[in-house]
XYZ file of N, CA and C in Angstrom:
225
model
N 0.845 -1.200 -0.121
C -0.250 0.255 -0.039
C 0.754 1.258 -0.039
N 0.754 1.997 -0.695
C 1.420 3.320 -1.152
C 0.406 4.355 -0.271
N 0.810 4.772 0.736
C -0.014 5.845 1.434
C -0.144 7.070 0.674
N 1.216 7.517 -0.108
C 1.307 8.729 -0.747
C 0.234 9.095 -1.734
N -0.430 8.081 -2.360
C -1.664 8.322 -3.148
C -2.741 8.448 -2.425
N -2.994 8.441 -1.183
C -4.314 8.693 -0.384
C -4.220 9.598 0.984
N -3.006 9.846 1.360
C -2.738 10.752 2.173
C -2.086 11.814 2.080
N -2.741 13.130 2.599
C -2.196 14.353 1.996
C -1.903 15.363 3.240
N -1.206 16.426 3.171
C -1.306 17.497 4.530
C -0.984 18.749 3.662
N -2.119 19.650 4.357
C -2.039 21.079 3.860
C -2.325 21.848 4.829
N -1.632 22.877 4.813
C -1.818 23.920 5.929
C -3.090 24.540 6.046
N -3.729 24.591 5.020
C -5.206 25.136 5.125
C -6.434 24.305 5.378
N -6.132 22.925 5.705
C -6.722 21.692 5.874
C -6.758 21.315 7.316
N -7.276 21.121 8.164
C -7.273 20.821 9.378
C -5.699 20.811 10.200
N -5.466 22.304 10.020
C -4.157 22.964 10.351
C -2.940 22.012 10.024
N -3.087 21.453 8.735
C -1.747 20.792 8.189
C -1.527 19.489 8.696
N -2.764 18.818 9.704
C -2.524 17.390 10.013
C -2.718 16.698 8.812
N -1.815 15.320 8.587
C -2.364 14.545 7.413
C -3.785 13.916 7.575
N -4.437 13.995 6.295
C -5.692 13.583 6.326
C -5.751 12.694 5.119
N -7.056 12.112 4.932
C -7.209 11.242 3.437
C -7.670 12.176 2.633
N -7.177 11.908 1.304
C -7.285 12.883 0.390
C -8.686 13.151 -0.051
N -9.119 14.461 -0.131
C -10.493 14.764 -0.424
C -11.283 14.818 0.736
N -10.667 14.551 1.813
C -11.764 14.674 2.940
C -11.142 15.569 4.036
N -11.819 15.646 5.186
C -11.113 16.464 6.341
C -11.016 15.136 7.550
N -10.679 14.058 6.938
C -10.679 13.111 8.150
C -8.896 12.604 8.249
N -8.681 13.036 9.411
C -7.402 13.010 9.952
C -6.626 11.457 9.918
N -5.498 11.210 9.795
C -4.962 10.052 10.035
C -5.107 9.624 11.514
N -4.814 10.664 12.357
C -4.906 10.599 13.901
C -6.264 10.105 13.952
N -7.379 10.346 13.586
C -9.038 9.979 13.976
C -9.009 8.729 13.532
N -8.534 8.229 12.411
C -8.649 6.921 12.149
C -7.999 6.037 12.980
N -6.777 6.388 13.379
C -5.897 5.345 14.173
C -6.622 5.394 15.539
N -7.274 6.393 16.188
C -8.081 6.659 17.481
C -9.234 5.664 17.386
N -9.964 5.699 16.390
C -10.689 4.830 16.241
C -10.649 3.264 16.140
N -9.393 2.917 15.596
C -8.932 1.671 15.625
C -8.726 1.046 17.075
N -7.866 2.301 17.342
C -7.248 1.799 19.123
C -8.446 1.789 19.974
N -9.749 2.344 19.692
C -10.740 2.334 20.594
C -11.598 1.219 20.245
N -10.964 0.317 19.368
C -11.497 -0.928 19.320
C -12.724 -0.955 17.965
N -12.775 -0.025 17.314
C -13.894 -0.033 15.933
C -12.924 -0.931 15.149
N -13.990 -1.487 14.551
C -13.454 -2.423 13.345
C -13.500 -1.794 11.844
N -12.721 -2.104 11.169
C -12.834 -1.291 9.868
C -14.364 -1.091 9.148
N -15.109 -2.290 9.257
C -16.307 -2.248 8.659
C -17.130 -1.021 9.617
N -16.854 -1.007 11.062
C -17.578 -0.057 11.610
C -16.925 1.472 11.143
N -15.674 1.762 11.117
C -15.305 2.884 10.686
C -15.962 3.344 9.410
N -15.922 2.444 8.554
C -16.410 2.644 7.011
C -17.987 2.862 7.134
N -18.551 2.478 7.995
C -20.100 2.754 8.246
C -20.249 4.300 9.072
N -19.287 4.637 9.603
C -19.204 6.046 9.939
C -18.941 6.968 9.178
N -18.029 6.553 8.161
C -17.381 7.527 7.229
C -17.706 6.809 5.679
N -18.571 6.750 5.343
C -19.121 5.949 4.041
C -18.492 6.436 2.756
N -17.680 7.736 2.880
C -17.067 8.374 1.795
C -15.414 8.075 1.775
N -15.109 7.092 2.706
C -13.552 6.394 2.719
C -13.718 4.896 2.456
N -12.609 4.363 2.106
C -12.472 2.990 1.745
C -11.461 2.394 2.534
N -11.737 1.056 2.384
C -10.609 0.059 3.567
C -9.290 0.578 3.058
N -9.051 0.871 1.763
C -7.614 1.247 1.468
C -7.181 2.678 2.043
N -8.304 3.344 2.315
C -7.879 4.502 2.910
C -7.397 4.531 4.257
N -8.229 3.442 5.040
C -7.618 3.049 6.338
C -6.461 2.366 6.491
N -6.165 1.337 5.429
C -4.851 0.942 5.564
C -3.512 2.086 5.017
N -3.893 2.777 4.089
C -3.024 3.820 3.898
C -2.820 4.736 5.217
N -3.622 5.074 6.016
C -3.345 5.755 7.512
C -2.486 4.770 8.216
N -2.858 3.552 8.307
C -2.027 2.868 9.037
C -0.472 2.830 8.725
N -0.345 2.834 7.239
C 1.034 2.753 6.600
C 1.516 4.083 6.881
N 0.870 5.099 6.786
C 1.610 6.518 6.898
C 2.121 6.417 8.452
N 1.240 6.052 9.468
C 1.928 6.187 10.785
C 2.960 5.237 11.067
N 3.086 4.069 10.469
C 4.147 3.295 10.320
C 5.369 4.052 9.739
N 5.022 4.571 8.637
C 6.327 5.302 7.963
C 6.915 6.319 9.109
N 5.857 6.995 9.550
C 6.244 8.052 10.464
C 7.334 7.669 11.593
N 6.758 6.500 12.353
C 7.463 5.692 13.514
C 8.602 5.430 13.164
N 8.622 4.879 11.764
C 10.008 4.456 11.201
C 11.354 5.234 11.373
N 10.878 6.444 11.376
C 11.840 7.728 11.400
C 12.194 7.967 12.736
N 11.255 7.751 13.892
C 11.509 8.287 15.233
C 12.411 7.673 15.769
N 13.049 8.249 16.846
C 13.747 7.636 17.854
C 13.053 6.696 18.827
N 13.954 5.623 18.931
C 13.284 4.720 19.954
C 13.179 5.283 21.439
N 12.164 4.778 22.225
C 11.725 5.201 23.728
C 12.768 4.475 24.524
N 13.095 5.164 25.499
C 14.055 4.704 26.454
C 13.402 4.141 27.646
N 13.555 3.101 28.446
C 13.106 2.635 29.539
C 13.845 3.491 30.649
N 12.781 3.972 31.656
C 13.554 4.915 32.918
C 13.525 4.014 34.168
């Protein structure tokens, strides 16, 4: 899944947060829904104008961002 085709960031849309192209649905919102226990099907029912590939692209985008982050250190 190439998230670049589905995720964009524009300072004029949602304060520049990454969103699903053509929407105001942020990657963060999608990730919070998933971690809140919602299934893909439930998310698609809540936001019928997105697709499963949009959800997967959101996860892929988040993974890509984390890949370039420093690791957490135990204290």
